[in-house]
Amino acid sequence: MTFQLTVGEATITQVTELARWPFPPWELFPDATGEQAARAAAEFGPGYVEERTGALVLAIHSYLVRIGGTTLVVDAGNGNHKDRPNLLPHHRFDTDFLNRFAGTGTAVEDVDVVVSTHLHPDHCGWNTRLEGDRWRPTFPGARYVFGRAELDSLQALAATEHPEGVAADLVRMYDDSVRPVLQNGRWEIADDGHLLAEHGDTKVVLRAAPGHTGGHLVAEIRSREGGAVISGDVVHHPIQLLYPELSQAGDADPALARRTRDAVLERCARDGLLLLPAHFPADHPFTLIRDGGRLRLLPVTGHHA
Ligand SMILES: [Zn+2]
């Protein structure tokens, strides 16, 4: 399950780590009602809401961006073999992601830049892979880019004594997916507006998109002809297009997350940007159109790699 599209001088390829990642609605969105899930099922179909269980279906995608001789990975999935005993949906994956990655025609050695929209386990896991008993950078020639606020808050958490529960797993994530990269020395900090790559009229720029986490970023690819947004966890599931007030259980600041979600989706609709979500179980991008009082999500097909 993958697609490839061109935005100006950039070629963007979706690399799927997990095609189906189902959750009970209230686990993802604590305020979601059965009625809301039923309406989402009717609107989006069984690919998005399981008929038998009512589970909301997510996926996990990375995006490979090639522009002017520079190769970027935006969001590095969950990774294999990582202990997340307090975040069981993330615990000890064993997927063929690296084979799928190789299937794009790009070798991990050829990646120049790796960036995470935010530092949660399903967005920076493939920063590293297990070699023997050591975590090594999966992309050995890459410069890893971290949002400043995101890395600061994770390092503050990692410095606390006796973290418990989810915090303990975030510290595990720091130790197995971030610290080995920092120790390797090829990394840098990014703020809002950070230019990742540029070629001709096309730019790849990081934009602040806080709320899910304090330092969450999105990657925007813009050219004269159009653009796309790799949106990370600004939006988790299309049910949030029907019910924009639904806050995901992991949102650090739900009110800010909603404002950011509204703003990013509105920008997609207004500027005709393609939406490339991290977690929609779809092998195509989306466009958004304003339809009366709401934003409507439209699949954009015909981009299969
Ligand atoms: Zn996520």
Short mmCIF file of C-alpha atoms and ligand atoms in Angstrom, two decimals:
data_model
loop_
_atom_site.label_atom_id
_atom_site.label_comp_id
_atom_site.label_asym_id
_atom_site.label_seq_id
_atom_site.Cartn_x
_atom_site.Cartn_y
_atom_site.Cartn_z
CA MET A 1 0.00 0.00 0.00
CA THR A 2 1.75 3.08 -1.20
CA PHE A 3 1.52 6.03 -3.52
CA GLN A 4 3.86 8.47 -5.16
CA LEU A 5 3.14 11.99 -6.27
CA THR A 6 4.98 15.00 -7.60
CA VAL A 7 4.79 18.50 -6.16
CA GLY A 8 6.88 20.86 -8.27
CA GLU A 9 10.44 19.52 -8.09
CA ALA A 10 9.67 17.11 -5.23
CA THR A 11 8.62 13.48 -5.44
CA ILE A 12 6.79 12.20 -2.37
CA THR A 13 6.35 8.48 -1.66
CA GLN A 14 4.23 7.03 1.11
CA VAL A 15 5.93 4.14 2.92
CA THR A 16 3.46 2.24 5.07
CA GLU A 17 4.69 0.57 8.22
CA LEU A 18 1.32 -0.74 9.38
CA ALA A 19 -1.73 -0.79 7.10
CA ARG A 20 -4.35 -1.46 9.80
CA TRP A 21 -4.04 -0.33 13.42
CA PRO A 22 -7.51 -0.59 15.03
CA PHE A 23 -8.57 1.04 18.31
CA PRO A 24 -11.84 1.16 20.25
CA PRO A 25 -13.21 4.68 19.56
CA TRP A 26 -13.09 5.77 23.22
CA GLU A 27 -9.46 4.68 23.49
CA LEU A 28 -8.46 7.08 20.71
CA PHE A 29 -10.98 9.79 21.48
CA PRO A 30 -12.20 9.60 25.09
CA ASP A 31 -15.21 11.86 24.33
CA ALA A 32 -16.38 9.97 21.22
CA THR A 33 -19.91 8.61 21.43
CA GLY A 34 -21.27 5.45 19.82
CA GLU A 35 -23.48 7.65 17.67
CA GLN A 36 -20.46 9.58 16.37
CA ALA A 37 -18.61 6.35 15.55
CA ALA A 38 -21.72 5.06 13.73
CA ARG A 39 -21.93 8.23 11.65
CA ALA A 40 -18.21 7.95 10.81
CA ALA A 41 -18.81 4.34 9.74
CA ALA A 42 -21.64 5.44 7.43
CA GLU A 43 -19.62 8.33 6.00
CA PHE A 44 -16.19 6.70 5.56
CA GLY A 45 -16.95 2.97 5.30
CA PRO A 46 -15.46 -0.21 6.75
CA GLY A 47 -11.88 0.69 5.82
CA TYR A 48 -12.07 3.38 8.49
CA VAL A 49 -14.50 1.90 11.03
CA GLU A 50 -14.58 -1.87 11.43
CA GLU A 51 -18.05 -3.25 10.85
CA ARG A 52 -17.84 -6.11 13.34
CA THR A 53 -16.14 -4.35 16.26
CA GLY A 54 -16.82 -0.64 15.66
CA ALA A 55 -13.08 -0.03 16.03
CA LEU A 56 -11.59 3.06 14.41
CA VAL A 57 -8.86 2.00 12.02
CA LEU A 58 -5.58 3.88 11.85
CA ALA A 59 -2.39 3.06 9.92
CA ILE A 60 1.22 4.20 10.30
CA HIS A 61 2.92 5.88 7.36
CA SER A 62 6.29 7.46 6.72
CA TYR A 63 6.89 9.79 3.80
CA LEU A 64 9.97 9.77 1.62
CA VAL A 65 10.61 13.11 -0.12
CA ARG A 66 13.16 13.41 -2.92
CA ILE A 67 14.02 16.89 -4.13
CA GLY A 68 17.02 18.13 -6.13
CA GLY A 69 19.37 15.36 -5.05
CA THR A 70 18.31 15.51 -1.39
CA THR A 71 16.39 12.60 0.15
CA LEU A 72 14.29 13.14 3.26
CA VAL A 73 12.28 10.86 5.53
CA VAL A 74 9.44 12.60 7.33
CA ASP A 75 8.26 10.56 10.33
CA ALA A 76 10.12 7.34 11.00
CA GLY A 77 7.27 5.10 12.16
CA ASN A 78 7.21 2.93 15.25
CA GLY A 79 10.28 0.77 14.60
CA ASN A 80 10.85 -2.88 15.45
CA HIS A 81 11.64 -4.59 18.76
CA LYS A 82 11.01 -1.53 20.93
CA ASP A 83 9.79 -2.15 24.48
CA ARG A 84 6.68 -0.08 25.23
CA PRO A 85 5.02 -2.02 28.09
CA ASN A 86 2.83 0.95 29.02
CA LEU A 87 1.85 1.75 25.44
CA LEU A 88 0.91 -1.73 24.26
CA PRO A 89 -0.25 -0.75 20.75
CA HIS A 90 3.39 0.33 20.19
CA HIS A 91 5.03 -2.62 21.92
CA ARG A 92 7.59 -4.78 20.11
CA PHE A 93 6.62 -4.36 16.48
CA ASP A 94 8.10 -6.82 14.02
CA THR A 95 7.17 -5.51 10.57
CA ASP A 96 8.82 -5.64 7.14
CA PHE A 97 9.09 -1.85 6.97
CA LEU A 98 12.72 -1.91 5.87
CA ASN A 99 11.83 -4.19 2.93
CA ARG A 100 9.03 -1.84 1.97
CA PHE A 101 11.41 1.06 2.27
CA ALA A 102 13.90 -0.70 -0.01
CA GLY A 103 11.00 -1.22 -2.43
CA THR A 104 10.88 2.53 -3.02
CA GLY A 105 14.25 2.25 -4.76
CA THR A 106 15.99 4.37 -2.11
CA ALA A 107 18.53 2.67 0.18
CA VAL A 108 18.59 3.68 3.85
CA GLU A 109 22.21 4.73 3.26
CA ASP A 110 21.00 7.30 0.69
CA VAL A 111 18.78 9.23 3.10
CA ASP A 112 20.17 12.70 3.85
CA VAL A 113 17.65 14.06 6.35
CA VAL A 114 15.30 12.40 8.87
CA VAL A 115 12.74 14.54 10.63
CA SER A 116 9.96 13.69 13.07
CA THR A 117 6.82 15.80 13.26
CA HIS A 118 7.02 15.08 16.97
CA LEU A 119 8.71 12.73 19.40
CA HIS A 120 6.14 10.04 20.04
CA PRO A 121 6.98 6.35 19.58
CA ASP A 122 5.16 5.94 16.24
CA HIS A 123 6.98 8.91 14.64
CA CYS A 124 10.64 8.38 15.52
CA GLY A 125 10.92 4.60 16.03
CA TRP A 126 12.83 3.85 12.85
CA ASN A 127 15.36 6.53 13.77
CA THR A 128 17.23 3.49 15.02
CA ARG A 129 17.33 -0.26 14.59
CA LEU A 130 18.74 -3.01 16.75
CA GLU A 131 22.16 -4.31 15.70
CA GLY A 132 23.29 -6.98 18.14
CA ASP A 133 22.41 -5.39 21.48
CA ARG A 134 22.91 -1.79 20.35
CA TRP A 135 20.51 0.73 18.84
CA ARG A 136 22.14 2.24 15.75
CA PRO A 137 20.86 4.94 13.38
CA THR A 138 18.80 3.22 10.66
CA PHE A 139 19.83 5.94 8.21
CA PRO A 140 23.57 6.08 8.85
CA GLY A 141 24.37 8.99 6.54
CA ALA A 142 21.44 11.16 7.57
CA ARG A 143 21.26 14.36 9.57
CA TYR A 144 18.41 13.96 12.07
CA VAL A 145 16.28 17.06 12.63
CA PHE A 146 14.41 17.63 15.90
CA GLY A 147 11.95 20.37 16.79
CA ARG A 148 13.49 22.49 19.54
CA ALA A 149 10.52 22.47 21.94
CA GLU A 150 9.96 18.79 21.30
CA LEU A 151 13.51 17.73 22.12
CA ASP A 152 13.69 20.10 25.12
CA SER A 153 10.57 18.66 26.73
CA LEU A 154 11.61 15.06 26.08
CA GLN A 155 15.03 15.68 27.59
CA ALA A 156 13.39 17.29 30.63
CA LEU A 157 11.23 14.19 31.00
CA ALA A 158 14.24 11.91 30.58
CA ALA A 159 15.97 13.79 33.41
CA THR A 160 13.15 13.07 35.91
CA GLU A 161 13.67 10.37 38.50
CA HIS A 162 11.45 7.29 38.44
CA PRO A 163 9.11 8.11 35.54
CA GLU A 164 6.06 5.86 35.53
CA GLY A 165 3.44 4.69 33.06
CA VAL A 166 3.44 6.43 29.68
CA ALA A 167 6.27 8.73 30.84
CA ALA A 168 8.45 5.67 31.46
CA ASP A 169 7.85 4.52 27.87
CA LEU A 170 8.68 7.99 26.53
CA VAL A 171 11.98 7.80 28.42
CA ARG A 172 12.53 4.33 26.89
CA MET A 173 11.86 5.92 23.51
CA TYR A 174 14.39 8.65 24.26
CA ASP A 175 16.98 6.01 25.17
CA ASP A 176 16.42 3.71 22.18
CA SER A 177 15.36 6.11 19.38
CA VAL A 178 16.75 9.57 20.15
CA ARG A 179 19.82 9.32 22.38
CA PRO A 180 21.73 7.01 19.96
CA VAL A 181 21.19 9.60 17.22
CA LEU A 182 22.40 12.45 19.43
CA GLN A 183 25.45 10.39 20.38
CA ASN A 184 26.15 9.79 16.70
CA GLY A 185 26.51 13.55 16.32
CA ARG A 186 24.66 14.11 13.04
CA TRP A 187 21.65 16.10 14.16
CA GLU A 188 20.27 19.60 14.36
CA ILE A 189 17.50 21.64 15.92
CA ALA A 190 14.63 23.18 13.96
CA ASP A 191 12.17 25.96 14.70
CA ASP A 192 9.09 27.21 12.89
CA GLY A 193 10.01 28.10 9.30
CA HIS A 194 13.06 25.80 9.12
CA LEU A 195 13.95 25.17 5.48
CA LEU A 196 14.72 21.47 5.03
CA ALA A 197 15.37 21.50 1.28
CA GLU A 198 14.87 23.69 -1.76
CA HIS A 199 15.17 23.12 -5.49
CA GLY A 200 13.89 25.36 -8.27
CA ASP A 201 10.57 26.81 -7.12
CA THR A 202 9.95 24.04 -4.58
CA LYS A 203 10.62 24.22 -0.85
CA VAL A 204 10.22 21.79 2.03
CA VAL A 205 9.62 23.81 5.20
CA LEU A 206 8.75 22.88 8.78
CA ARG A 207 5.86 24.77 10.36
CA ALA A 208 4.89 24.89 14.02
CA ALA A 209 1.68 22.95 14.65
CA PRO A 210 1.47 22.68 18.43
CA GLY A 211 -1.18 21.03 20.58
CA HIS A 212 -0.84 17.27 20.20
CA THR A 213 2.60 17.94 21.64
CA GLY A 214 4.05 21.33 22.52
CA GLY A 215 6.66 21.20 19.76
CA HIS A 216 4.70 19.43 17.02
CA LEU A 217 5.71 20.41 13.47
CA VAL A 218 4.26 19.74 10.04
CA ALA A 219 6.30 19.53 6.83
CA GLU A 220 4.96 21.65 3.97
CA ILE A 221 6.06 21.09 0.40
CA ARG A 222 5.23 24.14 -1.73
CA SER A 223 5.78 25.00 -5.36
CA ARG A 224 4.12 27.41 -7.79
CA GLU A 225 1.93 24.57 -9.05
CA GLY A 226 0.70 23.36 -5.70
CA GLY A 227 1.68 21.88 -2.41
CA ALA A 228 1.22 19.23 0.23
CA VAL A 229 1.28 18.99 4.01
CA ILE A 230 2.73 16.00 5.87
CA SER A 231 0.56 16.52 8.90
CA GLY A 232 1.80 14.07 11.55
CA ASP A 233 -0.67 13.92 14.45
CA VAL A 234 -2.51 17.18 13.72
CA VAL A 235 -5.39 14.86 12.76
CA HIS A 236 -5.60 11.16 13.60
CA HIS A 237 -8.75 9.86 11.92
CA PRO A 238 -11.36 11.26 9.50
CA ILE A 239 -13.96 11.19 12.30
CA GLN A 240 -12.32 14.47 13.35
CA LEU A 241 -13.52 16.04 10.09
CA LEU A 242 -17.09 15.24 11.16
CA TYR A 243 -16.44 16.18 14.79
CA PRO A 244 -13.55 18.69 14.94
CA GLU A 245 -13.99 18.92 18.71
CA LEU A 246 -12.83 15.32 19.21
CA SER A 247 -9.52 15.42 20.98
CA GLN A 248 -7.16 12.47 20.76
CA ALA A 249 -6.27 10.82 24.07
CA GLY A 250 -2.62 11.78 23.71
CA ASP A 251 -3.19 15.48 22.98
CA ALA A 252 -1.07 17.48 25.42
CA ASP A 253 -3.23 20.61 24.99
CA PRO A 254 -6.60 19.64 23.46
CA ALA A 255 -7.82 23.22 22.89
CA LEU A 256 -4.60 24.20 21.12
CA ALA A 257 -4.59 20.90 19.19
CA ARG A 258 -8.05 21.73 17.90
CA ARG A 259 -7.09 25.27 16.86
CA THR A 260 -4.06 23.87 15.03
CA ARG A 261 -6.13 21.12 13.39
CA ASP A 262 -8.70 23.68 12.20
CA ALA A 263 -5.94 25.97 10.91
CA VAL A 264 -3.98 23.28 9.04
CA LEU A 265 -7.08 21.75 7.45
CA GLU A 266 -8.41 25.20 6.53
CA ARG A 267 -5.03 26.04 4.94
CA CYS A 268 -5.25 22.84 2.87
CA ALA A 269 -8.73 23.82 1.66
CA ARG A 270 -7.86 27.46 0.98
CA ASP A 271 -4.50 26.91 -0.73
CA GLY A 272 -5.35 23.62 -2.45
CA LEU A 273 -2.70 21.69 -0.51
CA LEU A 274 -2.79 17.91 -0.48
CA LEU A 275 -3.11 16.38 2.98
CA LEU A 276 -0.69 13.53 3.70
CA PRO A 277 -1.73 12.16 7.10
CA ALA A 278 0.37 9.88 9.28
CA HIS A 279 -2.48 7.64 10.38
CA PHE A 280 -5.32 7.48 7.83
CA PRO A 281 -5.61 3.90 6.50
CA ALA A 282 -5.44 5.05 2.87
CA ASP A 283 -3.02 4.66 -0.02
CA HIS A 284 -3.73 8.06 -1.50
CA PRO A 285 -3.53 11.72 -0.49
CA PHE A 286 -6.57 13.87 0.23
CA THR A 287 -7.83 17.30 -0.69
CA LEU A 288 -10.18 19.33 1.47
CA ILE A 289 -13.07 21.45 0.28
CA ARG A 290 -15.28 23.76 2.25
CA ASP A 291 -18.87 22.55 1.99
CA GLY A 292 -21.19 24.91 3.83
CA GLY A 293 -20.26 24.84 7.47
CA ARG A 294 -17.82 21.97 7.33
CA LEU A 295 -14.68 20.78 5.62
CA ARG A 296 -15.08 17.72 3.47
CA LEU A 297 -12.30 15.24 2.82
CA LEU A 298 -11.87 13.98 -0.75
CA PRO A 299 -9.57 11.15 -1.80
CA VAL A 300 -7.12 11.91 -4.59
CA THR A 301 -6.53 8.69 -6.50
CA GLY A 302 -4.36 7.81 -9.45
CA HIS A 303 -1.01 8.26 -7.74
CA HIS A 304 -0.05 4.64 -7.24
CA ALA A 305 3.67 3.94 -7.29
ZN ZN B 1 1.02 9.24 15.83
#
